XYZ file of C-alpha atoms in Angstrom:
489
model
C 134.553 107.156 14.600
C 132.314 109.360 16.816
C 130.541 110.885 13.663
C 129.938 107.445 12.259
C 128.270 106.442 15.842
C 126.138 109.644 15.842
C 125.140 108.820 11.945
C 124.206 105.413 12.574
C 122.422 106.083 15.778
C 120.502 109.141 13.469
C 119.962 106.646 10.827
C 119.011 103.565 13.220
C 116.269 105.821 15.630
C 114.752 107.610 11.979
C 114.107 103.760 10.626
C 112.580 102.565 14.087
C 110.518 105.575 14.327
C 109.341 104.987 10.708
C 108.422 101.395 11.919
C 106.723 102.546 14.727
C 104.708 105.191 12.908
C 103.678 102.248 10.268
C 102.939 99.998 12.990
C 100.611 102.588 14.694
C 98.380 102.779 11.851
C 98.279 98.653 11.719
C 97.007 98.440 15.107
C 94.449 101.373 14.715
C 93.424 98.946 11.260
C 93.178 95.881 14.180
C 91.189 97.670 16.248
C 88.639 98.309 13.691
C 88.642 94.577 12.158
C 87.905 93.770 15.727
C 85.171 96.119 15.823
C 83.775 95.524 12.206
C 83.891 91.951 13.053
C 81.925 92.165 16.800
C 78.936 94.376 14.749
C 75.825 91.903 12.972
C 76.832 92.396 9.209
C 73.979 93.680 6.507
C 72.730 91.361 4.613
C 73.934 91.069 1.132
C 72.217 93.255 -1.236
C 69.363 91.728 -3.580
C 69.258 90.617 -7.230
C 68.618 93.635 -9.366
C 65.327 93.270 -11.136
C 67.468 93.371 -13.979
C 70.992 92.311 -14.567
C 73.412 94.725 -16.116
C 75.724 93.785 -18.696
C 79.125 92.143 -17.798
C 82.901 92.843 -19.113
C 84.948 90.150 -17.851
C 88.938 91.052 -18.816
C 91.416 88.286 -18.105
C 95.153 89.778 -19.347
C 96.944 87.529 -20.659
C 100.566 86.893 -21.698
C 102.322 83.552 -21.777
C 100.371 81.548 -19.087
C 99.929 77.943 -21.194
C 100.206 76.590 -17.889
C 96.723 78.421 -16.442
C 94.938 79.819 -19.467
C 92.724 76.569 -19.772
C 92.162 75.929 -16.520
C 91.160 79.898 -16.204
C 88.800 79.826 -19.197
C 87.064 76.547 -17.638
C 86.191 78.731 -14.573
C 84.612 81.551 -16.404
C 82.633 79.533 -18.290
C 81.270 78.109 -15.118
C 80.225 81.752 -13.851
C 76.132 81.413 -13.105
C 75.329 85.156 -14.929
C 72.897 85.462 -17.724
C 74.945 84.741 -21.018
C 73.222 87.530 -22.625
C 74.877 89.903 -20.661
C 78.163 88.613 -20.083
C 80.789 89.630 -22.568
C 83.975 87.248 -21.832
C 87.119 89.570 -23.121
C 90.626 86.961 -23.664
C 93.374 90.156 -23.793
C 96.171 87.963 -25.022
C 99.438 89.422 -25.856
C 100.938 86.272 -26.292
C 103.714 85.003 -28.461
C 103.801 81.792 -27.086
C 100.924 78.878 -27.880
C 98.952 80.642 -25.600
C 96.829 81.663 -28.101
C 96.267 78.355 -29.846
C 95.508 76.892 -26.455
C 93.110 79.608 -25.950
C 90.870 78.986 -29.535
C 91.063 75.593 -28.889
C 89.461 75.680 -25.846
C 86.774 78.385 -25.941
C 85.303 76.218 -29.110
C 84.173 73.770 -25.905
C 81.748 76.605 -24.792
C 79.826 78.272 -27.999
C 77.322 79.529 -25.955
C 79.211 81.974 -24.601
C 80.478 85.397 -25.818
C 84.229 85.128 -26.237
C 85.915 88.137 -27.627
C 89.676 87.330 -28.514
C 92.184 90.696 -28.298
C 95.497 90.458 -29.697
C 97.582 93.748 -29.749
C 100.258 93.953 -32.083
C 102.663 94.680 -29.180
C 102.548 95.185 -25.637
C 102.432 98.794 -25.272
C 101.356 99.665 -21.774
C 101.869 96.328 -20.299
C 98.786 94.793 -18.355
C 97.349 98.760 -17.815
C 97.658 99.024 -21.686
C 95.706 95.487 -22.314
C 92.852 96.582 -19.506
C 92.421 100.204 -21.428
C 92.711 98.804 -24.942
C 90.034 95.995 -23.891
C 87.842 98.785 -22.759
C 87.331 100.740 -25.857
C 86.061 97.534 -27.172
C 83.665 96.435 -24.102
C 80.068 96.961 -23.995
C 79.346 95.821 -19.909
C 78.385 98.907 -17.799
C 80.320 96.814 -14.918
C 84.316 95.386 -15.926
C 85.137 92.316 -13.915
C 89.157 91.266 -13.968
C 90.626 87.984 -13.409
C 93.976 87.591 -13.842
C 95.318 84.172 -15.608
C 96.024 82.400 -12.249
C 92.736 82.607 -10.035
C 89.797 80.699 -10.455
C 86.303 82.467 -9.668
C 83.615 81.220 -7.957
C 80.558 80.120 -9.876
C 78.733 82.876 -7.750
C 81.301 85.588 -8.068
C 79.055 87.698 -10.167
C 75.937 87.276 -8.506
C 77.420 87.997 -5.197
C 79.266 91.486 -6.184
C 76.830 92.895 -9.174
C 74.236 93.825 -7.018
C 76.420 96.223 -4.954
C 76.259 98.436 -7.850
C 72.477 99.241 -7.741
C 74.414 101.862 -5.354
C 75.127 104.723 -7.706
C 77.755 106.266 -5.643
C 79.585 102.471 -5.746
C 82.897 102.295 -8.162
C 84.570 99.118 -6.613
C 83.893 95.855 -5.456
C 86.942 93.990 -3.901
C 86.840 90.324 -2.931
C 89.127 88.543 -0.858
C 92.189 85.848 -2.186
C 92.698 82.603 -0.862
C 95.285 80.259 -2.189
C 95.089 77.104 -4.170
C 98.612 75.900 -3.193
C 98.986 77.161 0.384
C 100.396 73.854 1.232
C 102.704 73.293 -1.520
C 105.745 74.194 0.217
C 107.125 76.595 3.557
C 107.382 79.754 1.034
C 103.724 79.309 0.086
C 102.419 79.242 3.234
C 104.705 81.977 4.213
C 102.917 84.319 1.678
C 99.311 82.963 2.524
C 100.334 84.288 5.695
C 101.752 87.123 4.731
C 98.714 87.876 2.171
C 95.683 86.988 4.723
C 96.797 89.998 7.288
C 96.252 92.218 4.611
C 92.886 91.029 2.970
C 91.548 90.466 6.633
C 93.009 92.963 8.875
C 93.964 95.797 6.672
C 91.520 95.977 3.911
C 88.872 94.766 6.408
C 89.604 97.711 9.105
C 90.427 100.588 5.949
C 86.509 100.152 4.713
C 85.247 100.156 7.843
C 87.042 103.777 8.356
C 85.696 105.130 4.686
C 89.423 105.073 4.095
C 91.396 104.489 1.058
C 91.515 100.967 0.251
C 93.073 99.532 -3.133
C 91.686 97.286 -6.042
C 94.338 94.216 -5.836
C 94.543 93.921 -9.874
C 91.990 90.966 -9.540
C 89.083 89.430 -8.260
C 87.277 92.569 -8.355
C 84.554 94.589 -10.414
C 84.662 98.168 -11.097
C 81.840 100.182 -12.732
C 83.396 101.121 -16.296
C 81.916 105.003 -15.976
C 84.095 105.142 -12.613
C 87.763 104.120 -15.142
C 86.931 106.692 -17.479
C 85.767 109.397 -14.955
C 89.306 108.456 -12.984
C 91.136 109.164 -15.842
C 91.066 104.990 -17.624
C 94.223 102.606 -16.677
C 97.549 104.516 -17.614
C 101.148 102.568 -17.142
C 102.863 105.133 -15.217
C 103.357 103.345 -12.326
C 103.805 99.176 -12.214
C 100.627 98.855 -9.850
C 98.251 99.841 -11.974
C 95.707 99.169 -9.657
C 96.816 100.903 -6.611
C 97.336 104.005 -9.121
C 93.557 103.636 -10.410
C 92.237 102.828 -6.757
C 93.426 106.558 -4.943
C 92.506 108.213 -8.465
C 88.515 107.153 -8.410
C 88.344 107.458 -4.778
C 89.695 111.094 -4.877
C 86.906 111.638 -7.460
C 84.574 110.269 -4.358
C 83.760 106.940 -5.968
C 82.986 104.691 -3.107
C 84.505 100.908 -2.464
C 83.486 97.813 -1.366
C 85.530 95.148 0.118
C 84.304 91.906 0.765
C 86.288 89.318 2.896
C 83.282 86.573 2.782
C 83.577 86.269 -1.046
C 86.844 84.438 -2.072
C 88.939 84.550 -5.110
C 91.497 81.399 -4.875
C 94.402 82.017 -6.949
C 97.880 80.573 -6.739
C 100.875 82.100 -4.880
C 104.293 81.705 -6.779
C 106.136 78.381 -5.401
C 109.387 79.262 -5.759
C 111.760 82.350 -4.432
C 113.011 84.041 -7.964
C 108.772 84.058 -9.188
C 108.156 85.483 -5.517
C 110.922 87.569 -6.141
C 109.288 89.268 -9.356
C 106.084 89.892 -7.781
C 107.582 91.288 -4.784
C 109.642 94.102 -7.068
C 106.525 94.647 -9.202
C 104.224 95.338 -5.827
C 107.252 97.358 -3.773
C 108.278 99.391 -6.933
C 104.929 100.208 -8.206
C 103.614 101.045 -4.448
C 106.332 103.735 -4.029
C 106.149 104.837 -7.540
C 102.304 105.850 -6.462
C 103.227 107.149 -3.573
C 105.093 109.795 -5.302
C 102.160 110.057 -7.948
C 99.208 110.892 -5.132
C 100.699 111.249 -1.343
C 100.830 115.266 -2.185
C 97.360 115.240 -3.473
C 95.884 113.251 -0.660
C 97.447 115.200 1.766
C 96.165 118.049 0.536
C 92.726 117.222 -0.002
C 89.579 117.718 2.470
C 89.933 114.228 4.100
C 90.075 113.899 8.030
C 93.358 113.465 9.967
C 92.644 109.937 10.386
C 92.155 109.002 6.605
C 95.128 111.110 5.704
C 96.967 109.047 8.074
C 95.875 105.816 6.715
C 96.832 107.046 3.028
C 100.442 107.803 4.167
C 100.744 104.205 5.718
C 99.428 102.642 3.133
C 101.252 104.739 0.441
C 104.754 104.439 1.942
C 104.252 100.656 3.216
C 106.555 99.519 1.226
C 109.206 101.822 2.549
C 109.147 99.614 5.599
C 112.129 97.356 3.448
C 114.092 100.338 3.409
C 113.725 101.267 7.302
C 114.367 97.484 7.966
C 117.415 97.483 5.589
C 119.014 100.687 7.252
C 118.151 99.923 10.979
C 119.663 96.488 10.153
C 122.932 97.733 9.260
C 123.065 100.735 11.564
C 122.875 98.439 14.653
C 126.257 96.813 13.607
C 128.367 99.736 15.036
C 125.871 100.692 17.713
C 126.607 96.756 19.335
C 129.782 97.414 18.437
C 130.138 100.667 20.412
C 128.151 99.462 23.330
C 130.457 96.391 23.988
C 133.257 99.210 24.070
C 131.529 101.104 26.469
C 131.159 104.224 23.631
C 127.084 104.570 24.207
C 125.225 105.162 26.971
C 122.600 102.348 28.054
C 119.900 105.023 27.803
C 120.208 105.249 23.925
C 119.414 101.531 23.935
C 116.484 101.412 26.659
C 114.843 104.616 24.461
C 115.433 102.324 21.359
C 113.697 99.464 22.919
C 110.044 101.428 22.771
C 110.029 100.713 18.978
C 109.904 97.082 20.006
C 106.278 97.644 20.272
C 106.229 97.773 16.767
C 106.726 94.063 16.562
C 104.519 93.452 19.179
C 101.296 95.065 16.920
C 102.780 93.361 14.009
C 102.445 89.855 15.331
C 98.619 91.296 16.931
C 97.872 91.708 13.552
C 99.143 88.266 12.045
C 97.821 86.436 15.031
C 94.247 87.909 13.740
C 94.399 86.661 10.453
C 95.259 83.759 11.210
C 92.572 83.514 13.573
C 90.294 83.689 11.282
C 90.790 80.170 9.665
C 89.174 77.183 11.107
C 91.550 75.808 13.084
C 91.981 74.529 17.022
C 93.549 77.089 19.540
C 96.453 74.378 19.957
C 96.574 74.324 15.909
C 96.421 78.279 15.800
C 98.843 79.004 18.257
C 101.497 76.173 16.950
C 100.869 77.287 13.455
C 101.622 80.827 15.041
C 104.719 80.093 16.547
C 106.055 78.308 14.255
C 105.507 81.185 11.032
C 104.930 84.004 12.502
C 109.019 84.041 13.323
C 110.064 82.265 10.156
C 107.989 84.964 7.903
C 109.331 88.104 10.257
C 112.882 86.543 9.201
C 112.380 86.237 5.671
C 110.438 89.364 5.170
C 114.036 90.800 6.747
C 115.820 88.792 4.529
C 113.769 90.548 1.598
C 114.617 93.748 2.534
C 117.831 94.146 0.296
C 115.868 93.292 -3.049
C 112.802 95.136 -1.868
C 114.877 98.508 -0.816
C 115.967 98.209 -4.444
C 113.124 98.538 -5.928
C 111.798 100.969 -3.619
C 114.522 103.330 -4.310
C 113.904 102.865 -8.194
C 110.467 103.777 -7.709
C 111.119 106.878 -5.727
C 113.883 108.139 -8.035
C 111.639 107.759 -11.359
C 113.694 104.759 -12.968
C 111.663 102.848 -14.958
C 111.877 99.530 -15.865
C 109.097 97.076 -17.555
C 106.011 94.835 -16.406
C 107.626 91.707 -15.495
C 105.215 89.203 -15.249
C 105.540 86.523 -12.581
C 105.536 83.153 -13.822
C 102.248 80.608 -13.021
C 102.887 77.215 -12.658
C 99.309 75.701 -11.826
C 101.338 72.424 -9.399
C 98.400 71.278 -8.240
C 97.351 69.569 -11.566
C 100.600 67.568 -10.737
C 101.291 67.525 -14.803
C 104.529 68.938 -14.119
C 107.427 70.289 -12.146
C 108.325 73.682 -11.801
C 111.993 73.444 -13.472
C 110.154 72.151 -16.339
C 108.691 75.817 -16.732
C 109.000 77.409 -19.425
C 108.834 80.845 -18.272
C 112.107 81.014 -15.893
C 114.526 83.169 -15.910
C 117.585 82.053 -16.135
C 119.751 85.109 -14.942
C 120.489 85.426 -11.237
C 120.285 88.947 -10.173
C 123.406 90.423 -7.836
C 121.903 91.203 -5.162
C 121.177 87.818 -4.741
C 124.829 87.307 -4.094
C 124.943 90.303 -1.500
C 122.108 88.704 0.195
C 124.138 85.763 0.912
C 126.895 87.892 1.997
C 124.703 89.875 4.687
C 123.208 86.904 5.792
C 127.011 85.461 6.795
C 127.565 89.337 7.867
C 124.521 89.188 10.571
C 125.769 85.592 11.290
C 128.981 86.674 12.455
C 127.642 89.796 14.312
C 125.342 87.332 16.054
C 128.280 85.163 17.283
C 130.661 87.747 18.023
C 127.816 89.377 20.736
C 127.409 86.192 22.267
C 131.112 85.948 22.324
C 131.061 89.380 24.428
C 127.906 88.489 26.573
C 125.972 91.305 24.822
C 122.212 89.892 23.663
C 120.582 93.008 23.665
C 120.086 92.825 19.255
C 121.122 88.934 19.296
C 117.675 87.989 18.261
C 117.542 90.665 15.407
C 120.279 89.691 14.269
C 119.707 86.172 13.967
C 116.452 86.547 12.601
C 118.473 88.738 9.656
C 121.371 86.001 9.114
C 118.599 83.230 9.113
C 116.339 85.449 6.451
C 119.298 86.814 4.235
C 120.758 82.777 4.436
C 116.657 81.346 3.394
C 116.183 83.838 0.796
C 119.840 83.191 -0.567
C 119.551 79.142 -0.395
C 116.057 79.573 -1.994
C 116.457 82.196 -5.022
C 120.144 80.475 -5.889
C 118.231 77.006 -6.264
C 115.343 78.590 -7.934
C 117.483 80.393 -10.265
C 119.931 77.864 -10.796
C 117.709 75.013 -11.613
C 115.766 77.680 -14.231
């Protein structure tokens, strides 16, 4: 019993510290949003005398629910059609593809070039590179099959490339379906701390900041000098991102330009993107976190990098501190700790307390009335710590996979394009219909922290009670939700 105690209170003060470390570099990241946002912003660059030419890449595979309402967007794109080459990478084996000829034929003034690979070798990295060798535009713009640019998308991120030194240009989501449902706007708020805050406060430092996949423009001589897309890792983007800035490429993020695309509205699609994002983030980690922290950048940058790298290893530190504190309650209602252990443990509370700094930001940021803002706030902020916690199972898992080398393939996550109201979403064809089993052992944890919660008020002892019922109410939401999801596939 006593070595159990010392491992969990090992285990349990190693994950806190990890949060606190994480949470250090988020509110270093406020501090600068705050700043960036207080200083009179330049002016956008102007209109190059002369336009270059224009790659636009949208990867496609399976999306007959978004692929028409995507190609309607492009074609709406206010860019010279001389120079704007309009690349469909469709891997396909649905009637994707029909859909796709059909509708292209409604815009013939446009240059459409249809790719269809005889298999999907490389996933989406092996679409991007294989679209490359056929491209012509000295700039490649990406859109995956769910977002729909701006009319002005081009003409407000080309002309940051009359900057030689410029590589990247990233541009900000929003959501087309915030309001569809409680897990929606749980992402949206999830999402907008980290296109606001953290992307926002990274560029301001010259730090390492990451292409998100889409919305974005890259300057094709900056793939090819990074070494092109390669499918080693299942965030491709992330992967490319730290490559061309190591090579001293420079990015530019910019949160007034917005790229609405749709969030998934339903846990097991959230589910998929959340194992592609973890996995692939820790998979680069172990790809470039040596090479970073070798190379000539300052102390503060390096720091940044590590953050951002190992982010995702939050789940992990959340998953063992969760599970830890069982037998330290346990052993302080039995008298078997000193109080000490748990007033030095209560520090890494101010983790939580920069956390919700950060959120409170980014949601600051949207029009709303303090009285709106704070509600909103109160409201989400607690519901999205709890499910985030209740994530932390399936997340760990794919962490772990990605730090061990396991591979596994692209799984796309499903679009369902709601708002057209043409159909509902267990009429999608794209569902799986196999429930994975950690779904089950989320449902058991979330009855496990349930328990634990009523057993310390049983005993008087509310020192975790609030962790732990934010855990049984996450593990229980993100049971409820993927078992209906799943089950109605």
């Amino acid at each position: 019993m006593k070595l159990l105690l010392i491992f969990s209170v090992v285990v349990y003060s190693l994950s806190m510290l990890f949060i606190l470390f994480y949470s250090i570099a988020q509110a270093h990241l406020l501090y600068r949003f705050r700043l960036f946002m207080k200083e009179k912003q330049p002016e956008e660059p102007p209109a190059p005398e002369v336009w270059p030419t224009v790659t636009l890449q949208l990867p496609l595979y399976n999306e007959k629910y978004v692929v028409e309402r995507l190609i309607d967007a492009v074609a709406a794109l206010d860019y010279p059609t001389d120079k704007l080459e309009i690349q469909l990478l469709d891997d396909s084996v649905d009637e994707t593809t029909e859909l796709i000829k059909d509708r292209i034929k409604e815009y013939p003034q446009l240059h459409w070039q249809l790719v269809c690979r005889s298999d999907r070798s490389g996933y989406k990295a092996g679409a991007l590179k294989y679209g490359l060798e056929l491209s012509r535009g000295e700039l490649i713009a990406v859109f995956d099959a769910d977002f729909v640019p701006a009319p002005s998308f081009l003409k407000r991120t080309v002309p940051y490339f009359t900057n030689k030194d410029m590589g990247m240009v990233q541009t900000r989501w929003t959501h087309l379906n915030k309001e569809y449902s409680l897990l929606t706007r749980l992402q949206a708020f999830a999402l907008d701390a980290h296109f606001y805050v953290e992307q926002v406060g990274r560029n301001s430092l010259n730090a390492f900041i990451n292409f998100n996949g889409t919305g974005g423009v890259w300057r094709k001589e900056t793939i090819l000098d990074a070494g092109n897309w390669q499918d080693d890792t299942l965030t491709e983007d992330l992967d490319l991102s730290y490559r061309a800035q190591l090579k001293g490429w420079k990015f530019k993020y910019l949160p007034e330009v917005e790229s609405p695309a749709e969030l998934p509205p339903i846990m097991s699609a959230l589910k998929s993107q959340q194992f592609r994002w973890t996995k692939g983030g820790a998979e680069s980690a172990v790809k470039h976190l040596a090479t970073v922290l070798r190379s000539e950048a300052s102390f503060s940058i390096k720091y940044h990098a590590l953050a951002h790298l190992l982010n995702s290893a939050v789940f992990v530190a959340v998953l063992l501190a969760s599970l830890t504190s069982i037998p330290l309650v346990w052993a302080k209602v039995n008298g078997l700790l000193p109080d000490i252990v748990f007033n030095v443990g209560a520090v890494t509370l101010l983790s939580f307390i920069v956390i919700s700094l950060v959120y409170f930001q980014a949601q600051s940021q949207e029009k709303a009335s303090v009285r709106k803002l704070t509600g909103g706030f109160l409201l989400y902020f607690p519901l999205f710590l709890s499910v985030s916690m209740g994530l932390a199972l399936h997340n760990a898992v794919a962490v772990w996979e990605g730090w061990s080398g396991r591979r596994s393939p692209f799984i796309r996550t499903p679009k369902f394009n709601l708002e057209a109201r043409q159909h509902k979403w267990q009429e999608n064809l794209y569902l799986s219909f196999s429930m994975p089993y950690t779904t089950y052992v989320e449902g058991l944890l979330g009855l496990l922290f349930l328990g634990v919660a009523a057993w310390s008020v049983a005993k008087q002892e509310y020192g975790l009670l609030i962790f732990h019922g934010m855990l049984a109410l996450g593990y229980l939401l993100v049971f409820y939700h993927s078992f209906q999801s799943y089950r109605k596939a």
